CSV table of C-alpha atoms in Angstrom, one decimal:
chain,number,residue,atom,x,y,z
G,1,UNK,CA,-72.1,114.6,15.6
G,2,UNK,CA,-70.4,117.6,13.6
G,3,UNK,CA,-67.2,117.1,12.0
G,4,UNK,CA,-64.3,119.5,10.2
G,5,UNK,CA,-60.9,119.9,10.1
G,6,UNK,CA,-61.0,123.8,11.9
G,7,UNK,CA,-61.5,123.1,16.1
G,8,UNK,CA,-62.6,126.5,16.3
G,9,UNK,CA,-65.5,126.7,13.6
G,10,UNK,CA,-66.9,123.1,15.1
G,11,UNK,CA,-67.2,124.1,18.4
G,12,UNK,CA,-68.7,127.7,17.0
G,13,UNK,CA,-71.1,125.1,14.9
G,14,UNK,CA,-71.8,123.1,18.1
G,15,UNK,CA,-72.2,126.3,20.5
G,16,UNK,CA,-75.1,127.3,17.8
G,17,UNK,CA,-77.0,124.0,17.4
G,18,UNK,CA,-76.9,122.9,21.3
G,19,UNK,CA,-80.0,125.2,22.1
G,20,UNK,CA,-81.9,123.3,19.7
G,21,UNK,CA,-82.0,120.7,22.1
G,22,UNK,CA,-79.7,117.1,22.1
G,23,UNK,CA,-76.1,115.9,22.7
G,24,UNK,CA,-73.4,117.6,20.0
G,25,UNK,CA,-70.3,116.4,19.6
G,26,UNK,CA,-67.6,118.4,17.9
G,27,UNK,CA,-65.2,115.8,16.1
G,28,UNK,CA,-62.1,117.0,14.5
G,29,UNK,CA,-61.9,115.6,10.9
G,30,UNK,CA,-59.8,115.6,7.6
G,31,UNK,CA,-61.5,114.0,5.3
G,32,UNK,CA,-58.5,113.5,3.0
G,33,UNK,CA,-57.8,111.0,5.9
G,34,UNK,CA,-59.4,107.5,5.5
G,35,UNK,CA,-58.3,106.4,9.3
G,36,UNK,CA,-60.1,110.2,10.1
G,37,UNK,CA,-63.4,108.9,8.2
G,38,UNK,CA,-63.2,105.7,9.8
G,39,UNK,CA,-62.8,106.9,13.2
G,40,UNK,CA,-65.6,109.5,12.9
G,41,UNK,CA,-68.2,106.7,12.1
G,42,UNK,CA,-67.0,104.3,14.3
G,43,UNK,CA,-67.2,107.3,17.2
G,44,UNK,CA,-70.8,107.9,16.0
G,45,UNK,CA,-72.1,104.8,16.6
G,46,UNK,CA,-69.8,104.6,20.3
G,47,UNK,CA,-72.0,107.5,21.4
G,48,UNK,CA,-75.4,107.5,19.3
G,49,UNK,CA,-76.0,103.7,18.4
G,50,UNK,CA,-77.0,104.5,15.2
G,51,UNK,CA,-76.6,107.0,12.5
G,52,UNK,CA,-80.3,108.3,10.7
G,53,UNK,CA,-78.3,111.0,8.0
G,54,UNK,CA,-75.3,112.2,6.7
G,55,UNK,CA,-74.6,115.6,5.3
G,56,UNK,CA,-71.6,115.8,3.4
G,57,UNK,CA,-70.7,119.5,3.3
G,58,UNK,CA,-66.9,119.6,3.1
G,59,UNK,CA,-65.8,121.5,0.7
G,60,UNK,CA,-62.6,123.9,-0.9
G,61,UNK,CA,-61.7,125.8,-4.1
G,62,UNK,CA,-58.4,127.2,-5.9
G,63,UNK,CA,-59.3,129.9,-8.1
G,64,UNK,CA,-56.8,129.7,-11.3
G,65,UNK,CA,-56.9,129.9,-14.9
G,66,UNK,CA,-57.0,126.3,-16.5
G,67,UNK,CA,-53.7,127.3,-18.2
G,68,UNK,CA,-52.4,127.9,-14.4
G,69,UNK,CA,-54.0,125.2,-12.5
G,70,UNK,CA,-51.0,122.7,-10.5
G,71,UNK,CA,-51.6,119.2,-9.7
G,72,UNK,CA,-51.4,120.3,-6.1
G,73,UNK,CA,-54.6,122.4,-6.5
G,74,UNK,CA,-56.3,119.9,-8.7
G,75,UNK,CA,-55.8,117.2,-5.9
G,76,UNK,CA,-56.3,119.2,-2.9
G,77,UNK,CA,-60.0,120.3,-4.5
G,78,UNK,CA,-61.1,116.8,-6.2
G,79,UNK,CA,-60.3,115.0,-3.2
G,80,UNK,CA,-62.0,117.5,-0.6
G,81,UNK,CA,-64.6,117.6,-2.5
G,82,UNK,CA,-65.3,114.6,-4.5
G,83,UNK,CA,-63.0,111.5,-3.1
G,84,UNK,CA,-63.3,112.3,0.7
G,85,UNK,CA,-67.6,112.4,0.5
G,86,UNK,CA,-67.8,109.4,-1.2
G,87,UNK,CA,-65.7,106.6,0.8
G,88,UNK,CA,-67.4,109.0,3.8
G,89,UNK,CA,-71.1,107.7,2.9
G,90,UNK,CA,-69.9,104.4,1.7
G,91,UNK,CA,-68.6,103.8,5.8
G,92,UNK,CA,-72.1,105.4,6.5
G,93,UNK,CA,-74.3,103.6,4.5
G,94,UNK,CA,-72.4,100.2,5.8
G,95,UNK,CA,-73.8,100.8,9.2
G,96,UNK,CA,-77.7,102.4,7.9
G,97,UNK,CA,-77.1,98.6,5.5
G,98,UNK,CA,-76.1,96.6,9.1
G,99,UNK,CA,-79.1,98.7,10.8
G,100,UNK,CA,-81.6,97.4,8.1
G,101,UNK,CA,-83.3,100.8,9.3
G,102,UNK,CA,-83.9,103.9,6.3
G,103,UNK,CA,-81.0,106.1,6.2
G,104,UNK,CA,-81.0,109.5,3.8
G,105,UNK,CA,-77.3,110.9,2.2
G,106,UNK,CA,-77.0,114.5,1.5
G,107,UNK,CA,-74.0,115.5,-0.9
G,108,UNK,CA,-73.0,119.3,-1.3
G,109,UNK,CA,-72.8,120.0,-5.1
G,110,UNK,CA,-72.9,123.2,-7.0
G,111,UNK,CA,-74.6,125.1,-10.0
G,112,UNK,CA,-71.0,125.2,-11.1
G,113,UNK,CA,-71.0,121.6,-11.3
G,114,UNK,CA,-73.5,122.7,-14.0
G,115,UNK,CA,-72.3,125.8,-15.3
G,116,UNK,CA,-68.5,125.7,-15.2
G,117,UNK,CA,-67.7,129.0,-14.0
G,118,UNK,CA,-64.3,130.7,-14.6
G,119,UNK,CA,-61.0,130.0,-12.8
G,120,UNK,CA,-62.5,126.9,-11.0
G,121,UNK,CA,-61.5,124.0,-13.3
G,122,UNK,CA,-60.8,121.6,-10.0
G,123,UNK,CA,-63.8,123.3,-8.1
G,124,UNK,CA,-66.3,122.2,-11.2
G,125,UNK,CA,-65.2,118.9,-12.4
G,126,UNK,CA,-65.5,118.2,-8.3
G,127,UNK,CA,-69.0,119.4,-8.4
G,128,UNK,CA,-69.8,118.6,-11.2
G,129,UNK,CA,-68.5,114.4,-10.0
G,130,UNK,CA,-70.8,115.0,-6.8
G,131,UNK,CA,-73.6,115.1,-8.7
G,132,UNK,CA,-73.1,112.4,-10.6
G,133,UNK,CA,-71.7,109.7,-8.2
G,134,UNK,CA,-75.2,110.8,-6.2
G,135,UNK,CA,-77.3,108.9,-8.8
G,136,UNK,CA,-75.1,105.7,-8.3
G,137,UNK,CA,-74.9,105.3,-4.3
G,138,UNK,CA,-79.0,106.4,-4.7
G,139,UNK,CA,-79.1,103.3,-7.2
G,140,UNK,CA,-77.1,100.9,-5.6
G,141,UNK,CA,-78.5,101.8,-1.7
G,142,UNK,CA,-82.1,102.3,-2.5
G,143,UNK,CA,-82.9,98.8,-2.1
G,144,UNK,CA,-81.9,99.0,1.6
G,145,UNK,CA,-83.8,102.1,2.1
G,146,UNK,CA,-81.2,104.4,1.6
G,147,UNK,CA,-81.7,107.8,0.2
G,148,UNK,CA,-79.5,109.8,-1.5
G,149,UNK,CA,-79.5,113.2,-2.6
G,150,UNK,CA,-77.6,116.0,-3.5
G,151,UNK,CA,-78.4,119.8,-2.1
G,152,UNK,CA,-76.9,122.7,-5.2
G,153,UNK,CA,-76.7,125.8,-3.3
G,154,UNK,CA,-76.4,128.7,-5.7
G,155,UNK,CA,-74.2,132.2,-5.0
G,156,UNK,CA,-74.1,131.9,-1.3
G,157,UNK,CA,-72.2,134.4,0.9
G,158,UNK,CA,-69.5,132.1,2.4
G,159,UNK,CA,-65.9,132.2,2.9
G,160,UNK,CA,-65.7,130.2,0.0
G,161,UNK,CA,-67.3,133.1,-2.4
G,162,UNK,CA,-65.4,136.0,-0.4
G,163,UNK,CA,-63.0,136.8,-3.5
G,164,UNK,CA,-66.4,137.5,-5.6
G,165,UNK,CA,-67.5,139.8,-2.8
G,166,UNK,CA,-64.4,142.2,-2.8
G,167,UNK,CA,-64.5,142.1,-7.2
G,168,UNK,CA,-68.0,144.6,-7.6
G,169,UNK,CA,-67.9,144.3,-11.4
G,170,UNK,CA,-68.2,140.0,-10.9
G,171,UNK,CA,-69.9,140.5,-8.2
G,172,UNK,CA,-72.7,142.6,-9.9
G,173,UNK,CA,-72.5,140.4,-13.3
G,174,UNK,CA,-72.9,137.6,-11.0
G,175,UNK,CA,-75.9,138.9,-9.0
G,176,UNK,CA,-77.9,140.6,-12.4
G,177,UNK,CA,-78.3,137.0,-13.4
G,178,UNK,CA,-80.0,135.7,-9.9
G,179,UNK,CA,-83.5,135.9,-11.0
G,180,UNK,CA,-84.4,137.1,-6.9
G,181,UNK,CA,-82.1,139.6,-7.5
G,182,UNK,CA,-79.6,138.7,-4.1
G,183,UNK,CA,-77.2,136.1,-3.1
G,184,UNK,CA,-78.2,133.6,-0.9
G,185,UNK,CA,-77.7,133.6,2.8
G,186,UNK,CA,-76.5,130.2,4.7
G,187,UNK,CA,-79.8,130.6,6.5
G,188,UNK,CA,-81.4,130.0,2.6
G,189,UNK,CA,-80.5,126.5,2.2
G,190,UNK,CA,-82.0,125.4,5.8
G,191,UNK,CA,-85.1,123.6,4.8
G,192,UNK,CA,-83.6,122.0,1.5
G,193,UNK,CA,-81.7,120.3,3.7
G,194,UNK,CA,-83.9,119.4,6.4
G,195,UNK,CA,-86.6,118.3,3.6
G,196,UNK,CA,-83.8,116.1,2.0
G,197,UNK,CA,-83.4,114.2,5.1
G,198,UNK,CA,-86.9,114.0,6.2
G,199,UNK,CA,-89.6,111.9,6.0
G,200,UNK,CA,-91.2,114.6,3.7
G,201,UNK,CA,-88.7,113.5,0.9
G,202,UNK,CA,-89.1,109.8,2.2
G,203,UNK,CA,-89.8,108.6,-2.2
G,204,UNK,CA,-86.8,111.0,-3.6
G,205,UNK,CA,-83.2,109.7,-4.3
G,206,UNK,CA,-80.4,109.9,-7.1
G,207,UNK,CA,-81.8,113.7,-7.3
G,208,UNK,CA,-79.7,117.2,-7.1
G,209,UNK,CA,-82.0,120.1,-5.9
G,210,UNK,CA,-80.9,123.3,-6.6
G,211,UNK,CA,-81.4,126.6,-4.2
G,212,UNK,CA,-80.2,129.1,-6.7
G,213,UNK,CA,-82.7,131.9,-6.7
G,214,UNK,CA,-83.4,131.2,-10.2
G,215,UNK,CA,-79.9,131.6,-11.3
G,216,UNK,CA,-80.0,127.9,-14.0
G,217,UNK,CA,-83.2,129.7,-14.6
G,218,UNK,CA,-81.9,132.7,-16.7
């Protein structure tokens, strides 16, 4: 089950995961939407019986000086980022509870929510609250089996990072600092995040892990 609010990038999603083998399901999500959320879970367990993971990876930015930044923005961002994730793996970690069967929970954070950045007040306070409401739900869940991490990707070339891509003097001040010398590709984080929800990470939780190319290491 894939979800998202853009019909066209699920079912792109979906057309690239089906050869792996298995039943996708493109569902049309906002997660600002707590009847969405609920709905999504509830059609999850209609067509699979069960739910093993989540990966929370929806995510947004407004780029604005702090002086600049509107309540819009601010609330748009945090609650993309931050509020929508969180009441998404309370719903999921209801059913892995009801299931009494191990569950993992991988949150999307960000070496900004580490580093602060510039023009991303909204983007780093959210970040920066996904890594820290991780520790809690790994806390309060690990009893029932439960796992819960979060996955810091570093400079990744996304959508979301385009603006730094067509700037070449924050774009090279940016990459000089990336110990490896090169952003990220998506491809990059792939086996953070299958390790995350594998049995291979089966005695980690309330951890961030951060795919950075040595960028926190400079």
């Amino acid at each position: 089950m894939i979800a998202g609010r853009r019909q066209e990038k699920l079912e792109k999603a979906a057309d690239a995961i089906r050869p792996f083998g298995g039943p996708v399901i493109p569902v049309p999500t906002d997660i600002l939407k707590m009847d969405d959320i609920e709905s999504l879970v509830q059609r999850t367990i209609e067509s699979f019986g069960k739910i093993d993971f989540l990966f929370n990876n929806a995510g947004t930015n407004r780029r604005f000086s702090s002086e600049d930044y509107t309540e819009q923005d601010w609330d748009v961002v945090v609650n993309t980022n931050l509020k929508g994730p969180f009441f998404l793996s309370q719903k999921v970690a209801k059913v892995m509870i009801a299931q009494q069967r191990k569950g993992a929970i991988v949150n999307i954070a960000s070496l900004l929510g580490v580093s602060g950045g510039h023009r991303v007040p909204a983007y780093a306070a959210s970040k920066g609250g996904v890594i820290q409401i991780t520790r809690p739900m790994a806390n309060d869940w690990a009893k029932y089996n439960i796992r819960v991490n979060a996955l810091g990707p570093g400079w990744v070339k996304t959508e979301l990072t385009e603006p730094y891509h067509q700037n070449e003097v924050r774009y090279a001040e940016i990459t000089s600092r990336i110990a490896m010398g090169r952003w990220a590709e998506p491809e990059d984080l792939v086996g953070t995040a299958i390790f995350l929800v594998s049995d291979a990470s089966d005695y980690i939780t309330g951890q961030t892990l951060f795919v950075d190319g040595g960028w926190l290491s400079m």
